């Protein structure tokens, strides 16, 4: 099973991917995470991408498609892939079809997390993650059970993304509307799109996604 989780910044793609990995042993392929790792390691790709990401604009199609191709190549053929934050443009959608074919995979579902845009800024500005294991949290909607301690690994160190500020979020939302939303009709024509109410609670969204995959 290979699926795309689609939705604007803050829709819950990362949160739901983590749940799918845990419940179904799938693998999350997040271009955002891959790019942040490249920035941290100061690789040539990271050095190139950093300023673009800080502005909230999209990194080049070539860079992200190469990251996806390389990561998929390293995966066990029997493990399902969750594409989180990719594809984000029509060119990337075309690339993904070619990459999947090359690795003998097919696209089973595109799951669109539908959210109210007004809620996104709050979701993004309240987002933080565990510095050690990457578990995702939110100041009010999804804090750790014990304040200051990661539920998953017990670490007491957390971090926030430099691009998770109100101004950058607006740019990211515009990029989504202008470049990413237009890829949906192509998938709709293939009858593989299902919409899920992303404003529901995290558990309810997870249940809705499981319903689609079963
Ligand atoms: P994305 O990967 O789509 O940008 P995230 O999964 O990182 O979104 O979620 C953004 C923020 O919103 C995080 O702080 C997360 O804890 C919180 N969040 C995710 N899903 C929900 C939900 N269904 N209800 C409330 N908050 C949520
Ligand atoms: P979010 O969780 O808010 O949806 P991501 O972590 O997916 O954000 O992406 C963070 C940033 O990384 C984006 O604003 C963009 O600059 C870059 N990026 C991630 N994935 C892609 C992609 N598929 N194409 C182009 N740029 C990307
Ligand atoms: Zn942790």
Coordinates of C-alpha atoms and ligand atoms in Angstrom, one line a residue:
X1 CA 0.0 0.0 0.0
X2 CA 1.4 3.4 -1.0
X3 CA -0.5 6.5 -0.1
X4 CA -0.2 10.3 -0.2
X5 CA -1.3 12.5 2.7
X6 CA -2.2 15.8 1.2
X7 CA -3.1 19.0 3.0
X8 CA -1.9 22.5 3.8
X9 CA 0.8 23.2 6.4
X10 CA -0.5 22.2 9.8
X11 CA -3.2 19.9 8.5
X12 CA -1.9 17.0 10.5
X13 CA 0.1 15.1 7.9
X14 CA 3.1 14.5 10.1
X15 CA 1.0 13.5 13.1
X16 CA -1.1 11.0 11.1
X17 CA 2.0 9.6 9.4
X18 CA 3.5 8.8 12.7
X19 CA 0.3 7.0 13.7
X20 CA 0.3 5.0 10.5
X21 CA 3.9 4.0 11.0
X22 CA 3.1 2.8 14.5
X23 CA -0.1 1.0 13.7
X24 CA 0.7 -0.5 10.3
X25 CA 4.5 -0.6 10.0
X26 CA 4.4 1.6 7.0
X27 CA 7.3 4.0 6.3
X28 CA 7.0 7.8 6.3
X29 CA 8.7 9.7 3.5
X30 CA 8.6 13.3 4.4
X31 CA 10.5 15.6 2.1
X32 CA 10.3 18.3 4.8
X33 CA 12.1 16.0 7.3
X34 CA 14.6 15.0 4.6
X35 CA 15.3 18.6 3.8
X36 CA 15.6 19.6 7.5
X37 CA 18.1 16.7 7.9
X38 CA 20.1 18.0 4.9
X39 CA 20.1 21.6 6.3
X40 CA 21.3 20.3 9.7
X41 CA 24.1 18.3 8.0
X42 CA 25.0 21.2 5.8
X43 CA 25.0 19.0 2.7
X44 CA 25.0 20.8 -0.7
X45 CA 21.2 20.2 -0.9
X46 CA 20.8 21.6 2.6
X47 CA 22.8 24.7 1.9
X48 CA 20.8 25.4 -1.2
X49 CA 17.4 24.7 0.5
X50 CA 17.8 26.6 3.7
X51 CA 16.9 30.1 2.6
X52 CA 14.0 28.9 0.5
X53 CA 12.6 27.0 3.4
X54 CA 13.0 30.0 5.8
X55 CA 11.0 32.1 3.4
X56 CA 8.2 29.4 3.2
X57 CA 8.7 28.9 -0.6
X58 CA 9.1 25.6 -2.4
X59 CA 12.4 23.9 -2.9
X60 CA 13.1 22.8 -6.5
X61 CA 11.2 19.8 -7.9
X62 CA 14.4 18.2 -8.9
X63 CA 15.8 18.2 -5.4
X64 CA 12.8 16.8 -3.7
X65 CA 12.1 14.2 -6.4
X66 CA 15.7 12.9 -6.1
X67 CA 15.3 12.6 -2.3
X68 CA 12.1 10.6 -2.7
X69 CA 13.7 8.3 -5.4
X70 CA 16.7 7.6 -3.2
X71 CA 14.7 6.9 -0.1
X72 CA 12.3 4.6 -1.9
X73 CA 15.2 2.7 -3.5
X74 CA 16.4 2.0 0.0
X75 CA 13.0 0.6 1.2
X76 CA 12.0 -3.0 1.4
X77 CA 9.6 -3.8 -1.5
X78 CA 6.9 -5.1 0.9
X79 CA 6.8 -2.0 3.1
X80 CA 4.1 0.6 2.3
X81 CA 5.1 4.2 1.8
X82 CA 3.4 7.3 3.2
X83 CA 4.2 10.3 1.1
X84 CA 4.0 13.3 3.5
X85 CA 4.5 16.7 2.0
X86 CA 5.3 15.3 -1.5
X87 CA 4.2 15.8 -4.2
X88 CA 3.6 19.5 -3.9
X89 CA 3.5 20.6 -7.6
X90 CA 2.2 19.1 -10.8
X91 CA 5.8 18.4 -11.9
X92 CA 6.4 16.4 -8.7
X93 CA 3.2 14.5 -9.2
X94 CA 4.5 13.4 -12.7
X95 CA 7.9 12.5 -11.1
X96 CA 6.2 10.4 -8.5
X97 CA 4.3 8.3 -11.0
X98 CA 7.6 7.6 -12.8
X99 CA 9.5 6.9 -9.5
X100 CA 6.8 4.5 -8.3
X101 CA 6.8 2.7 -11.6
X102 CA 10.5 2.4 -11.5
X103 CA 10.3 0.7 -8.1
X104 CA 7.4 -1.5 -9.1
X105 CA 4.9 0.3 -6.9
X106 CA 1.4 1.8 -7.5
X107 CA -0.4 4.6 -5.8
X108 CA -3.4 3.3 -3.8
X109 CA -4.8 6.4 -2.1
X110 CA -4.5 10.1 -1.9
X111 CA -6.0 11.2 1.4
X112 CA -6.8 14.9 1.6
X113 CA -6.9 16.3 5.1
X114 CA -9.5 19.1 4.9
X115 CA -9.0 21.9 7.4
X116 CA -10.2 25.3 8.1
X117 CA -7.5 27.8 7.2
X118 CA -8.2 30.0 10.2
X119 CA -7.1 27.1 12.4
X120 CA -3.8 26.5 10.7
X121 CA -1.8 29.5 12.0
X122 CA -2.7 28.4 15.6
X123 CA -1.7 24.9 14.8
X124 CA 1.6 25.9 13.3
X125 CA 2.6 28.5 15.9
X126 CA 1.8 26.0 18.7
X127 CA 3.7 23.1 17.1
X128 CA 6.9 21.7 18.8
X129 CA 8.7 18.4 18.7
X130 CA 10.9 16.2 20.8
X131 CA 14.5 17.1 20.1
X132 CA 15.5 13.4 20.5
X133 CA 12.9 11.3 18.8
X134 CA 10.9 13.9 16.7
X135 CA 7.5 13.1 18.3
X136 CA 5.1 16.0 17.4
X137 CA 3.2 18.0 20.0
X138 CA 1.1 21.1 20.2
X139 CA 1.0 23.6 23.1
X140 CA -2.7 23.3 23.7
X141 CA -4.2 20.6 21.4
X142 CA -1.6 17.9 22.0
X143 CA 0.8 18.5 24.8
X144 CA 2.9 15.7 26.4
X145 CA 1.0 13.8 29.1
X146 CA 3.6 15.0 31.7
X147 CA 4.7 18.6 31.0
X148 CA 8.2 18.9 29.7
X149 CA 8.7 15.1 29.2
X150 CA 8.4 13.4 25.8
X151 CA 5.7 10.6 25.9
X152 CA 7.6 8.5 23.4
X153 CA 11.2 8.6 24.7
X154 CA 11.3 10.5 28.0
X155 CA 13.5 13.3 26.7
X156 CA 13.1 16.7 28.3
X157 CA 14.4 18.6 25.2
X158 CA 12.1 20.0 22.6
X159 CA 12.5 22.2 19.6
X160 CA 10.5 24.5 17.3
X161 CA 10.9 25.0 13.6
X162 CA 12.3 28.3 12.4
X163 CA 9.7 28.5 9.7
X164 CA 6.8 28.0 12.1
X165 CA 6.0 31.6 12.5
X166 CA 2.9 33.5 11.4
X167 CA 4.5 35.4 8.5
X168 CA 6.1 32.3 6.9
X169 CA 3.0 30.3 7.4
X170 CA 1.0 32.7 5.2
X171 CA 3.5 32.2 2.4
X172 CA 3.4 28.5 2.9
X173 CA -0.4 28.6 2.7
X174 CA -0.2 30.6 -0.5
X175 CA 2.2 28.1 -2.0
X176 CA -0.2 25.3 -1.1
X177 CA -3.1 27.1 -2.8
X178 CA -1.2 28.1 -5.9
X179 CA 0.9 25.0 -6.6
X180 CA -0.2 22.0 -4.5
X181 CA -4.0 22.2 -4.6
X182 CA -4.0 22.0 -8.4
X183 CA -2.6 18.5 -8.4
X184 CA -5.8 17.1 -6.8
X185 CA -8.0 17.0 -10.0
X186 CA -5.5 14.7 -11.7
X187 CA -5.8 12.3 -8.8
X188 CA -9.6 12.7 -8.7
X189 CA -9.7 11.7 -12.4
X190 CA -8.1 8.4 -11.2
X191 CA -10.7 7.9 -8.5
X192 CA -8.1 7.6 -5.7
X193 CA -8.9 10.7 -3.6
X194 CA -10.7 10.5 -0.3
X195 CA -11.3 13.5 1.9
X196 CA -11.0 13.3 5.7
X197 CA -12.2 16.0 8.2
X198 CA -8.8 17.2 9.5
X199 CA -10.5 19.4 12.1
X200 CA -11.6 16.4 14.1
X201 CA -9.5 15.2 17.0
X202 CA -6.3 13.3 16.2
X203 CA -7.8 9.9 17.1
X204 CA -10.8 10.5 15.0
X205 CA -8.8 11.5 12.0
X206 CA -6.7 8.3 12.5
X207 CA -9.8 6.2 12.6
X208 CA -11.1 7.8 9.4
X209 CA -7.8 7.1 7.7
X210 CA -7.7 3.5 8.9
X211 CA -11.2 3.1 7.4
X212 CA -9.9 4.1 4.0
X213 CA -7.0 1.7 4.2
X214 CA -9.0 -1.3 5.3
Ligands
LIG1 P1 1.6 18.9 9.0 O1 2.6 17.8 9.0 O2 0.5 18.7 8.1 O3 2.2 20.3 8.8 P2 1.4 18.3 11.9 O4 1.1 16.9 11.9 O5 2.8 18.7 12.2 O6 0.9 19.0 10.4 O7 0.5 19.1 12.8 C1 0.6 20.5 13.1 C2 0.3 20.8 14.6 O8 -1.1 20.6 14.8 C3 1.1 20.0 15.5 O9 1.5 20.8 16.6 C4 0.1 18.8 15.9 O10 0.4 18.4 17.3 C5 -1.2 19.5 15.8 N1 -2.3 18.7 15.3 C6 -2.2 17.7 14.4 N2 -3.4 17.1 14.2 C7 -4.3 17.7 15.0 C8 -5.7 17.6 15.2 N3 -6.5 16.7 14.5 N4 -6.3 18.5 16.1 C9 -5.6 19.4 16.7 N5 -4.2 19.6 16.6 C10 -3.6 18.8 15.7
LIG2 P1 4.5 21.3 6.7 O1 4.7 20.3 7.8 O2 4.2 22.7 7.3 O3 3.6 20.9 5.6 P2 7.0 20.5 5.5 O4 7.8 20.0 6.7 O5 6.4 19.5 4.7 O6 6.0 21.6 6.0 O7 7.9 21.4 4.6 C1 8.7 22.5 5.1 C2 9.4 23.2 4.0 O8 10.2 22.3 3.2 C3 8.4 23.8 2.9 O9 7.9 25.0 3.3 C4 9.3 23.8 1.7 O10 10.2 24.9 1.7 C5 10.1 22.6 1.8 N1 9.5 21.4 1.2 C6 9.1 20.3 1.8 N2 8.6 19.4 0.9 C7 8.7 20.0 -0.3 C8 8.3 19.6 -1.6 N3 7.7 18.4 -1.9 N4 8.6 20.4 -2.6 C9 9.2 21.6 -2.4 N5 9.5 22.1 -1.2 C10 9.3 21.3 -0.1
LIG3 ZN1 10.9 11.9 22.3

